[in-house]
CSV table of C-alpha atoms and ligand atoms in Angstrom, one decimal:
chain,number,residue,atom,x,y,z
A,1,MET,CA,-112.0,-109.6,39.0
A,2,ALA,CA,-109.4,-108.4,41.5
A,3,LYS,CA,-108.3,-109.1,45.0
A,4,VAL,CA,-106.9,-106.4,47.3
A,5,ILE,CA,-105.3,-106.4,50.7
A,6,ILE,CA,-105.8,-103.3,52.8
A,7,ILE,CA,-103.0,-103.0,55.3
A,8,GLY,CA,-104.1,-100.9,58.3
A,9,ALA,CA,-107.4,-100.8,60.1
A,10,GLY,CA,-107.3,-97.3,61.5
A,11,GLY,CA,-109.4,-94.3,60.5
A,12,VAL,CA,-108.2,-94.3,56.9
A,13,GLY,CA,-108.3,-98.1,56.6
A,14,SER,CA,-111.9,-98.1,57.8
A,15,VAL,CA,-113.0,-95.7,55.0
A,16,VAL,CA,-111.0,-97.6,52.3
A,17,ALA,CA,-112.7,-100.8,53.4
A,18,HIS,CA,-116.2,-99.3,53.4
A,19,LYS,CA,-115.6,-97.8,50.0
A,20,CYS,CA,-114.1,-100.8,48.3
A,21,ALA,CA,-117.0,-102.9,49.6
A,22,LYS,CA,-119.3,-100.7,47.6
A,23,HIS,CA,-117.7,-101.8,44.4
A,24,PRO,CA,-117.7,-105.6,44.3
A,25,GLU,CA,-117.5,-105.4,40.5
A,26,VAL,CA,-113.9,-104.0,40.9
A,27,PHE,CA,-112.8,-105.3,44.3
A,28,THR,CA,-114.2,-108.9,44.1
A,29,GLU,CA,-112.2,-110.0,47.2
A,30,ILE,CA,-111.1,-107.7,50.1
A,31,VAL,CA,-108.7,-108.8,52.8
A,32,ILE,CA,-108.2,-106.4,55.8
A,33,ALA,CA,-104.9,-107.1,57.5
A,34,SER,CA,-103.3,-105.2,60.3
A,35,ARG,CA,-101.2,-105.6,63.5
A,36,THR,CA,-104.2,-105.9,65.7
A,37,ARG,CA,-106.6,-108.5,64.1
A,38,SER,CA,-109.5,-107.7,66.4
A,39,LYS,CA,-109.7,-104.2,64.8
A,40,CYS,CA,-109.9,-105.8,61.3
A,41,ASP,CA,-112.6,-108.2,62.6
A,42,ALA,CA,-114.7,-105.3,64.0
A,43,LEU,CA,-114.4,-103.4,60.8
A,44,ALA,CA,-115.3,-106.4,58.7
A,45,ALA,CA,-118.3,-107.0,61.0
A,46,ALA,CA,-119.4,-103.3,60.6
A,47,ILE,CA,-119.3,-103.5,56.8
A,48,ASP,CA,-120.8,-107.0,56.7
A,49,ALA,CA,-120.1,-107.9,53.1
A,50,PRO,CA,-119.6,-111.4,51.9
A,51,ASN,CA,-116.4,-110.7,50.1
A,52,ILE,CA,-114.4,-109.4,53.1
A,53,SER,CA,-112.0,-111.5,55.2
A,54,THR,CA,-109.4,-110.5,57.8
A,55,ASP,CA,-105.8,-111.4,58.7
A,56,SER,CA,-103.0,-110.2,60.9
A,57,VAL,CA,-99.5,-109.0,59.9
A,58,ASP,CA,-96.7,-107.1,61.4
A,59,ALA,CA,-95.9,-104.9,58.3
A,60,ASP,CA,-92.4,-104.1,59.7
A,61,SER,CA,-91.5,-107.6,58.7
A,62,VAL,CA,-90.9,-108.4,55.1
A,63,ALA,CA,-91.1,-112.1,55.8
A,64,GLN,CA,-94.5,-111.8,57.4
A,65,LEU,CA,-95.8,-109.7,54.5
A,66,GLU,CA,-94.5,-112.2,52.0
A,67,GLU,CA,-96.2,-115.0,53.8
A,68,LEU,CA,-99.4,-113.0,53.9
A,69,PHE,CA,-99.2,-112.2,50.1
A,70,ARG,CA,-98.3,-115.8,49.2
A,71,ARG,CA,-101.3,-117.0,51.1
A,72,HIS,CA,-103.8,-114.6,49.6
A,73,LYS,CA,-102.3,-113.8,46.2
A,74,PRO,CA,-103.7,-110.3,46.0
A,75,ASP,CA,-103.5,-108.2,42.8
A,76,MET,CA,-102.8,-105.0,44.8
A,77,VAL,CA,-102.0,-103.8,48.3
A,78,ILE,CA,-103.5,-100.6,49.6
A,79,ASN,CA,-101.1,-99.5,52.3
A,80,VAL,CA,-102.9,-97.4,54.9
A,81,ALA,CA,-100.7,-98.5,57.8
A,82,LEU,CA,-98.1,-95.9,58.9
A,83,PRO,CA,-95.4,-94.3,56.7
A,84,TYR,CA,-92.8,-96.4,58.5
A,85,GLN,CA,-94.0,-99.5,56.7
A,86,ASP,CA,-93.8,-98.3,53.1
A,87,LEU,CA,-90.5,-99.8,52.2
A,88,THR,CA,-91.1,-103.2,53.8
A,89,ILE,CA,-94.4,-103.5,52.0
A,90,MET,CA,-92.8,-102.4,48.7
A,91,GLU,CA,-90.1,-105.1,49.1
A,92,ALA,CA,-92.7,-107.8,49.7
A,93,CYS,CA,-94.7,-106.6,46.7
A,94,LEU,CA,-91.7,-107.0,44.5
A,95,SER,CA,-90.9,-110.5,45.8
A,96,CYS,CA,-94.5,-111.7,45.5
A,97,GLY,CA,-95.6,-109.8,42.3
A,98,VAL,CA,-98.2,-107.5,43.9
A,99,ASN,CA,-99.0,-103.9,42.8
A,100,TYR,CA,-98.8,-101.2,45.4
A,101,LEU,CA,-100.6,-98.0,46.5
A,102,ASP,CA,-100.1,-95.8,49.6
A,103,THR,CA,-101.1,-92.4,51.0
A,104,ALA,CA,-98.0,-91.1,52.7
A,105,ASN,CA,-94.3,-91.2,51.8
A,106,TYR,CA,-91.7,-93.2,53.8
A,107,GLU,CA,-90.4,-91.8,57.0
A,108,PRO,CA,-87.8,-93.6,59.2
A,109,LYS,CA,-89.1,-94.1,62.8
A,110,ASP,CA,-86.1,-92.5,64.5
A,111,VAL,CA,-85.8,-89.3,62.3
A,112,ALA,CA,-88.8,-86.9,61.7
A,113,HIS,CA,-88.0,-86.5,58.0
A,114,PHE,CA,-89.9,-87.5,54.9
A,115,GLU,CA,-88.9,-87.4,51.3
A,116,TYR,CA,-89.6,-89.5,48.2
A,117,SER,CA,-86.0,-90.6,47.4
A,118,TRP,CA,-86.3,-93.8,49.4
A,119,GLN,CA,-89.4,-94.9,47.4
A,120,TRP,CA,-88.3,-93.4,44.1
A,121,ALA,CA,-85.2,-95.7,44.4
A,122,TYR,CA,-87.6,-98.6,43.7
A,123,ARG,CA,-88.6,-97.3,40.2
A,124,GLU,CA,-86.4,-99.6,38.1
A,125,ARG,CA,-87.2,-102.7,40.1
A,126,PHE,CA,-91.0,-102.1,39.8
A,127,GLU,CA,-90.7,-101.4,36.2
A,128,LYS,CA,-88.7,-104.5,35.5
A,129,ALA,CA,-91.1,-106.6,37.4
A,130,GLY,CA,-94.0,-105.1,35.4
A,131,LEU,CA,-95.6,-103.8,38.6
A,132,THR,CA,-97.2,-100.5,39.3
A,133,ALA,CA,-96.6,-98.5,42.6
A,134,ILE,CA,-98.8,-95.4,43.1
A,135,LEU,CA,-97.4,-93.1,45.8
A,136,GLY,CA,-99.3,-90.6,47.9
A,137,CYS,CA,-102.9,-91.3,46.9
A,138,GLY,CA,-104.8,-89.7,49.8
A,139,PHE,CA,-106.1,-86.2,49.6
A,140,ASP,CA,-102.9,-84.2,50.2
A,141,PRO,CA,-100.8,-85.8,49.0
A,142,GLY,CA,-103.1,-87.4,46.4
A,143,VAL,CA,-106.0,-85.3,45.1
A,144,SER,CA,-103.8,-82.2,45.5
A,145,GLY,CA,-101.5,-83.7,42.8
A,146,VAL,CA,-104.4,-84.8,40.6
A,147,PHE,CA,-106.0,-81.4,40.8
A,148,THR,CA,-102.7,-79.9,39.7
A,149,ALA,CA,-102.5,-82.4,36.8
A,150,TYR,CA,-106.1,-81.5,35.8
A,151,ALA,CA,-105.2,-77.8,35.9
A,152,ALA,CA,-102.2,-78.4,33.7
A,153,LYS,CA,-104.2,-80.6,31.2
A,154,HIS,CA,-107.3,-78.4,30.8
A,155,TRP,CA,-106.4,-74.9,31.9
A,156,PHE,CA,-102.8,-73.8,31.8
A,157,SER,CA,-100.1,-73.6,29.2
A,158,GLU,CA,-97.7,-72.6,32.1
A,159,MET,CA,-98.4,-72.9,35.7
A,160,GLU,CA,-96.3,-70.4,37.7
A,161,TYR,CA,-97.6,-70.2,41.3
A,162,LEU,CA,-99.1,-73.2,43.2
A,163,ASP,CA,-100.5,-73.0,46.6
A,164,ILE,CA,-102.2,-76.0,48.2
A,165,VAL,CA,-104.6,-74.9,50.9
A,166,ASP,CA,-105.9,-77.3,53.5
A,167,CYS,CA,-108.6,-76.1,55.9
A,168,ASN,CA,-110.3,-78.1,58.7
A,169,ALA,CA,-113.1,-76.0,59.9
A,170,GLY,CA,-114.5,-78.8,62.0
A,171,ASN,CA,-115.2,-79.0,65.7
A,172,HIS,CA,-114.9,-82.3,67.5
A,173,GLY,CA,-115.6,-80.9,71.0
A,174,LYS,CA,-112.3,-82.1,72.5
A,175,ALA,CA,-109.7,-79.8,74.1
A,176,PHE,CA,-107.0,-81.4,72.0
A,177,ALA,CA,-107.0,-84.2,69.4
A,178,THR,CA,-105.4,-84.9,66.1
A,179,ASN,CA,-107.4,-85.9,63.1
A,180,PHE,CA,-105.1,-88.7,62.0
A,181,ASN,CA,-102.4,-90.7,63.7
A,182,PRO,CA,-101.2,-88.3,66.4
A,183,GLU,CA,-97.6,-89.5,66.2
A,184,ILE,CA,-97.4,-88.9,62.4
A,185,ASN,CA,-99.4,-85.7,62.7
A,186,ILE,CA,-97.3,-84.0,65.4
A,187,ARG,CA,-94.0,-85.0,63.7
A,188,GLU,CA,-95.2,-83.3,60.5
A,189,ILE,CA,-96.4,-80.1,62.1
A,190,THR,CA,-93.4,-79.5,64.4
A,191,GLN,CA,-90.9,-79.7,61.6
A,192,ASN,CA,-89.4,-76.7,59.9
A,193,GLY,CA,-91.6,-75.2,57.1
A,194,ARG,CA,-90.3,-75.3,53.6
A,195,TYR,CA,-91.4,-74.0,50.2
A,196,TYR,CA,-90.1,-73.8,46.7
A,197,GLU,CA,-89.1,-70.6,45.0
A,198,ASP,CA,-87.1,-69.9,41.8
A,199,GLY,CA,-85.5,-73.3,41.7
A,200,LYS,CA,-84.6,-73.4,45.4
A,201,TRP,CA,-86.1,-74.7,48.7
A,202,VAL,CA,-86.6,-72.0,51.3
A,203,THR,CA,-86.7,-73.2,55.0
A,204,THR,CA,-88.7,-71.4,57.6
A,205,LYS,CA,-89.1,-72.0,61.4
A,206,PRO,CA,-92.0,-74.3,62.3
A,207,LEU,CA,-95.3,-72.3,61.6
A,208,GLU,CA,-93.4,-69.1,61.2
A,209,ILE,CA,-95.3,-67.9,58.1
A,210,HIS,CA,-99.1,-67.5,58.4
A,211,ARG,CA,-101.9,-65.5,56.9
A,212,THR,CA,-105.7,-65.5,56.9
A,213,LEU,CA,-107.2,-67.2,53.8
A,214,THR,CA,-110.8,-67.4,52.9
A,215,TYR,CA,-112.3,-70.9,52.3
A,216,PRO,CA,-115.5,-71.5,50.4
A,217,ASN,CA,-118.6,-71.9,52.6
A,218,ILE,CA,-116.3,-71.4,55.6
A,219,GLY,CA,-114.8,-67.9,55.6
A,220,GLY,CA,-111.4,-66.7,56.9
A,221,ARG,CA,-109.1,-69.0,58.8
A,222,ASP,CA,-105.5,-68.7,60.1
A,223,SER,CA,-103.4,-70.7,57.6
A,224,TYR,CA,-99.8,-71.7,58.3
A,225,LEU,CA,-97.1,-72.6,55.8
A,226,LEU,CA,-95.9,-76.2,56.3
A,227,TYR,CA,-93.6,-78.4,54.2
A,228,HIS,CA,-95.7,-81.1,52.6
A,229,GLU,CA,-94.5,-84.1,50.6
A,230,GLU,CA,-96.4,-83.5,47.3
A,231,LEU,CA,-94.4,-80.3,46.7
A,232,GLU,CA,-91.3,-82.4,46.1
A,233,SER,CA,-92.8,-84.3,43.1
A,234,LEU,CA,-95.0,-81.5,41.7
A,235,VAL,CA,-92.1,-79.0,41.2
A,236,LEU,CA,-90.2,-81.8,39.3
A,237,ASN,CA,-93.1,-82.8,37.2
A,238,TYR,CA,-94.2,-79.2,36.4
A,239,PRO,CA,-90.9,-77.3,35.8
A,240,THR,CA,-92.7,-74.1,34.9
A,241,ILE,CA,-93.7,-73.7,38.6
A,242,LYS,CA,-91.8,-70.7,40.0
A,243,ARG,CA,-93.2,-71.0,43.6
A,244,ALA,CA,-95.0,-73.9,45.4
A,245,ARG,CA,-96.3,-73.7,48.9
A,246,PHE,CA,-98.6,-75.6,51.2
A,247,TRP,CA,-100.9,-74.1,53.9
A,248,MET,CA,-102.9,-75.7,56.7
A,249,THR,CA,-105.3,-74.1,59.1
A,250,PHE,CA,-104.8,-74.4,62.9
A,251,GLY,CA,-106.9,-72.8,65.7
A,252,GLN,CA,-105.1,-71.0,68.5
A,253,GLU,CA,-106.2,-73.6,71.1
A,254,TYR,CA,-104.6,-76.4,69.0
A,255,LEU,CA,-101.4,-74.4,68.7
A,256,THR,CA,-101.2,-73.6,72.4
A,257,HIS,CA,-101.6,-77.3,73.3
A,258,LEU,CA,-99.0,-78.2,70.6
A,259,ARG,CA,-96.5,-75.7,72.1
A,260,VAL,CA,-97.0,-77.1,75.6
A,261,ILE,CA,-96.5,-80.7,74.3
A,262,GLN,CA,-93.2,-79.6,72.8
A,263,ASP,CA,-92.1,-77.5,75.7
A,264,ILE,CA,-92.5,-80.3,78.2
A,265,GLY,CA,-90.8,-82.9,76.0
A,266,MET,CA,-93.8,-85.0,75.0
A,267,ALA,CA,-93.1,-84.5,71.3
A,268,ARG,CA,-89.7,-86.2,71.6
A,269,ILE,CA,-89.2,-89.3,69.4
A,270,ASP,CA,-86.1,-90.6,71.1
A,271,GLU,CA,-86.3,-93.3,73.8
A,272,VAL,CA,-86.3,-92.3,77.5
A,273,ASP,CA,-85.9,-94.5,80.4
A,274,TYR,CA,-89.0,-94.7,82.6
A,275,ASN,CA,-88.6,-96.9,85.7
A,276,GLY,CA,-86.4,-99.3,83.8
A,277,THR,CA,-88.7,-99.3,80.7
A,278,LYS,CA,-87.8,-97.6,77.5
A,279,ILE,CA,-90.6,-95.4,76.1
A,280,VAL,CA,-90.8,-92.9,73.3
A,281,PRO,CA,-92.7,-89.8,74.7
A,282,LEU,CA,-94.6,-89.1,71.5
A,283,GLN,CA,-95.8,-92.8,71.3
A,284,PHE,CA,-96.9,-92.6,74.9
A,285,LEU,CA,-98.7,-89.4,74.2
A,286,LYS,CA,-100.5,-91.1,71.3
A,287,ALA,CA,-101.8,-93.8,73.8
A,288,VAL,CA,-103.4,-91.1,76.0
A,289,LEU,CA,-104.8,-88.8,73.4
A,290,PRO,CA,-108.3,-89.3,71.9
A,291,ASN,CA,-108.3,-91.9,69.1
A,292,PRO,CA,-108.8,-90.1,65.8
A,293,GLN,CA,-111.2,-92.9,64.9
A,294,ASP,CA,-113.5,-92.0,67.7
A,295,LEU,CA,-113.9,-88.3,66.8
A,296,GLY,CA,-116.5,-88.7,64.2
A,297,LYS,CA,-119.7,-88.9,66.3
A,298,ASN,CA,-119.9,-85.3,67.4
A,299,TYR,CA,-117.8,-83.7,64.7
A,300,THR,CA,-119.5,-80.7,63.1
A,301,GLY,CA,-118.3,-78.5,60.3
A,302,GLU,CA,-116.3,-79.3,57.2
A,303,THR,CA,-112.9,-79.6,55.6
A,304,SER,CA,-112.0,-77.6,52.4
A,305,ILE,CA,-108.8,-78.7,50.5
A,306,GLY,CA,-107.8,-77.4,47.2
A,307,CYS,CA,-105.2,-75.9,44.8
A,308,ARG,CA,-104.9,-72.2,44.0
A,309,ILE,CA,-102.9,-71.8,40.8
A,310,SER,CA,-101.9,-68.9,38.7
A,311,GLY,CA,-100.0,-68.6,35.4
A,312,LYS,CA,-100.7,-68.5,31.7
A,313,GLY,CA,-103.8,-70.0,30.4
A,314,LYS,CA,-104.1,-72.2,27.3
A,315,ASP,CA,-104.5,-68.9,25.3
A,316,GLY,CA,-101.3,-67.5,26.8
A,317,GLU,CA,-103.2,-64.9,28.9
A,318,PRO,CA,-102.6,-64.6,32.7
A,319,MET,CA,-105.2,-66.5,34.7
A,320,THR,CA,-106.0,-67.8,38.2
A,321,TYR,CA,-107.7,-71.1,39.0
A,322,TYR,CA,-108.9,-72.6,42.3
A,323,ILE,CA,-110.1,-76.2,42.4
A,324,TYR,CA,-111.3,-77.6,45.7
A,325,ASN,CA,-113.5,-80.1,47.6
A,326,ASN,CA,-115.5,-79.4,50.8
A,327,CYS,CA,-116.4,-82.4,52.9
A,328,SER,CA,-118.7,-82.5,55.9
A,329,HIS,CA,-117.5,-84.4,59.0
A,330,HIS,CA,-121.0,-85.4,59.9
A,331,GLU,CA,-121.9,-86.8,56.5
A,332,ALA,CA,-118.6,-88.7,56.4
A,333,TYR,CA,-119.4,-90.1,59.8
A,334,LEU,CA,-123.0,-91.2,58.8
A,335,GLU,CA,-121.6,-93.1,55.8
A,336,THR,CA,-118.5,-94.7,57.3
A,337,GLY,CA,-118.3,-94.0,61.0
A,338,MET,CA,-115.2,-91.8,60.4
A,339,GLN,CA,-114.6,-88.1,60.3
A,340,ALA,CA,-113.8,-86.1,57.2
A,341,VAL,CA,-110.0,-86.2,57.5
A,342,SER,CA,-110.1,-90.1,57.3
A,343,TYR,CA,-112.8,-89.9,54.7
A,344,THR,CA,-111.0,-87.5,52.4
A,345,THR,CA,-107.9,-89.8,52.6
A,346,GLY,CA,-109.7,-93.1,52.2
A,347,VAL,CA,-111.9,-92.3,49.3
A,348,PRO,CA,-109.0,-91.2,47.0
A,349,ALA,CA,-107.1,-94.3,48.0
A,350,MET,CA,-110.0,-96.5,46.9
A,351,VAL,CA,-110.4,-94.5,43.7
A,352,GLY,CA,-106.6,-94.8,42.9
A,353,ALA,CA,-106.8,-98.6,43.4
A,354,MET,CA,-109.9,-98.6,41.2
A,355,MET,CA,-108.1,-96.7,38.5
A,356,PHE,CA,-105.3,-99.2,38.5
A,357,LEU,CA,-107.5,-102.3,38.6
A,358,THR,CA,-109.7,-101.1,35.8
A,359,GLY,CA,-106.6,-100.4,33.6
A,360,LYS,CA,-106.8,-96.6,33.6
A,361,TRP,CA,-103.7,-96.1,35.8
A,362,ASN,CA,-101.7,-99.1,34.9
A,363,LYS,CA,-98.0,-98.1,34.3
A,364,PRO,CA,-95.2,-100.3,35.6
A,365,GLY,CA,-92.8,-98.4,37.8
A,366,VAL,CA,-93.1,-96.1,40.8
A,367,HIS,CA,-95.2,-93.1,40.2
A,368,ASN,CA,-96.7,-90.0,41.9
A,369,VAL,CA,-100.4,-89.5,41.2
A,370,GLU,CA,-99.9,-86.5,38.8
A,371,GLU,CA,-98.1,-88.8,36.4
A,372,PHE,CA,-101.5,-90.4,35.5
A,373,ASP,CA,-104.5,-89.1,33.6
A,374,PRO,CA,-106.5,-87.0,36.1
A,375,ASP,CA,-109.9,-87.2,34.2
A,376,PRO,CA,-111.1,-90.7,35.1
A,377,PHE,CA,-109.9,-90.3,38.7
A,378,LEU,CA,-111.7,-87.0,39.2
A,379,ALA,CA,-114.9,-88.3,37.7
A,380,ALA,CA,-114.8,-91.3,40.0
A,381,LEU,CA,-113.9,-89.1,43.0
A,382,ALA,CA,-117.0,-87.0,42.5
A,383,GLU,CA,-119.2,-90.1,42.1
A,384,ASN,CA,-117.8,-91.6,45.3
A,385,GLY,CA,-118.5,-88.9,47.8
A,386,LEU,CA,-115.9,-86.1,47.1
A,387,PRO,CA,-117.4,-83.7,44.5
A,388,TRP,CA,-115.0,-80.8,43.4
A,389,HIS,CA,-115.5,-77.3,42.2
A,390,GLU,CA,-113.6,-74.8,40.1
A,391,ILE,CA,-113.3,-71.0,40.3
A,392,VAL,CA,-111.6,-69.1,37.5
A,393,ASN,CA,-110.0,-65.7,37.6
A,394,GLN,CA,-110.8,-64.7,41.2
A,395,ASP,CA,-108.4,-63.2,43.7
A,396,LEU,CA,-106.4,-66.1,45.2
A,397,GLU,CA,-105.3,-64.0,48.2
A,398,LEU,CA,-101.8,-65.4,47.8
A,399,ASP,CA,-99.2,-63.0,46.3
D,401,NDP,P1,-104.2,-94.9,62.4
D,401,NDP,O1,-103.1,-94.8,63.4
D,401,NDP,O2,-105.6,-94.7,62.7
D,401,NDP,O3,-104.1,-96.4,61.8
D,401,NDP,C1,-103.0,-97.0,61.4
D,401,NDP,C2,-103.2,-98.5,61.2
D,401,NDP,O4,-102.0,-99.1,60.8
D,401,NDP,C3,-103.7,-99.2,62.5
D,401,NDP,O5,-104.6,-100.2,62.2
D,401,NDP,C4,-102.4,-99.8,63.0
D,401,NDP,O6,-102.6,-101.0,63.8
D,401,NDP,C5,-101.8,-100.2,61.7
D,401,NDP,N1,-100.3,-100.5,61.8
D,401,NDP,C6,-99.4,-99.6,62.4
D,401,NDP,N2,-98.2,-100.2,62.4
D,401,NDP,C7,-98.4,-101.5,61.8
D,401,NDP,C8,-97.5,-102.5,61.6
D,401,NDP,N3,-96.2,-102.5,61.9
D,401,NDP,N4,-98.1,-103.6,61.0
D,401,NDP,C9,-99.3,-103.7,60.6
D,401,NDP,N5,-100.2,-102.7,60.9
D,401,NDP,C10,-99.7,-101.6,61.5
D,401,NDP,O7,-103.7,-94.0,61.2
D,401,NDP,P2,-104.7,-93.3,60.1
D,401,NDP,O8,-105.7,-94.3,59.6
D,401,NDP,O9,-105.1,-92.0,60.6
D,401,NDP,O10,-103.6,-93.0,58.9
D,401,NDP,C11,-103.2,-94.1,58.1
D,401,NDP,C12,-102.2,-93.5,57.0
D,401,NDP,O11,-102.8,-92.5,56.3
D,401,NDP,C13,-100.9,-92.9,57.6
D,401,NDP,O12,-99.8,-93.3,56.9
D,401,NDP,C14,-101.1,-91.4,57.5
D,401,NDP,O13,-99.9,-90.7,57.3
D,401,NDP,C15,-101.9,-91.4,56.1
D,401,NDP,N6,-102.7,-90.2,55.9
D,401,NDP,C16,-102.6,-89.6,54.7
D,401,NDP,C17,-103.3,-88.4,54.4
D,401,NDP,C18,-103.4,-87.9,53.0
D,401,NDP,O14,-104.2,-87.0,52.8
D,401,NDP,N7,-102.5,-88.3,52.1
D,401,NDP,C19,-104.1,-87.8,55.5
D,401,NDP,C20,-104.3,-88.5,56.7
D,401,NDP,C21,-103.5,-89.7,56.9
D,401,NDP,P3,-102.8,-100.9,65.4
D,401,NDP,O15,-104.2,-100.7,65.5
D,401,NDP,O16,-102.3,-102.3,65.9
D,401,NDP,O17,-101.9,-99.8,65.9
């Protein structure tokens, strides 16, 4: 018997709500709350389950969140609003005794910079309050960390080289669109790249390092080295890792648009004066770009996200290991109305909440996903639409 509040009714929130509604034995009551209540109402109407209600909240305001939590008394909040709201929601969770889960680490609005330190600073307070906070429980971060934990538990005595590989081989038919919130997405991609090697972080220019990687059922795709948040916790939690990198595929058309957007100043996140009104160019751009939630209908192809790991196996011998999931945009759309990028984020968020609420991932404090037992999570992930596969001792293409 558990009540959850889902904050955010965008692409990811839609998938989380659809998936929670399929498990009334775990999520006995579901509240969808977001800034724009009409979106929550439309989502609740589309799901049409008796245990869903809606509400509105500005999650930038701790006071509003506290009022929402006191009214509904949820056991857990699934935060799928934007990374800007992580800390306000965590504060309200502490004052109202609510457990917490999110899919992206905190980022201040005025600096395109993300790191875990802001959220890790809450560890002691959550622990003392007997509350659990699960950080970064989407696909990457999220399943990427659980895959790594699974590899450590079942395959390796020492993991040495970790490459997280994220391919979207889909086609939505638009000249340019982002697959999740455009503001967050463009801020992430236009940052410097960064990877971990021999105990140090190495910084690269944005998208400077790239190579062609082969993805299962897809083939070769241009893959670019990015900094991604799960690298920060994984190298701490697995100190034998000598090098950790993250790769994401982009098509040339996408990169050309991105370059133009930057060159003409539309990726700026500072305020500019437009006819006496202050606007942030990137936020304005978001308003005119296709809404990621509307991409699903004609989306073909699939995503393929996984971890390629090499090191010493349980027997001490060198080995390589690749664990991944492929997800079809069209099948995700048929089930939830959303494309595979929202789907692959929303399903793990639901599964993470299910793990907590069924007592499998209940550990007071603030934790990254790899700190929990990966086995029940991966079993539930496969049962809920994201089956995964393993390949042992094949060439990982990544020296
Ligand atoms: P969307 O922009 O589609 O949805 C965001 C939702 O949050 C909207 O409903 C929006 O409301 C709401 N929201 C924004 N600000 C506030 C606020 N101040 N108060 C209340 N609600 C607010 O984003 P996505 O669904 O694509 O992404 C959701 C999250 O998932 C993001 O944090 C993103 O970084 C993360 N993500 C994680 C991935 C992973 O693999 N780990 C992959 C993809 C995304 P409104 O409609 O009014 O704007």
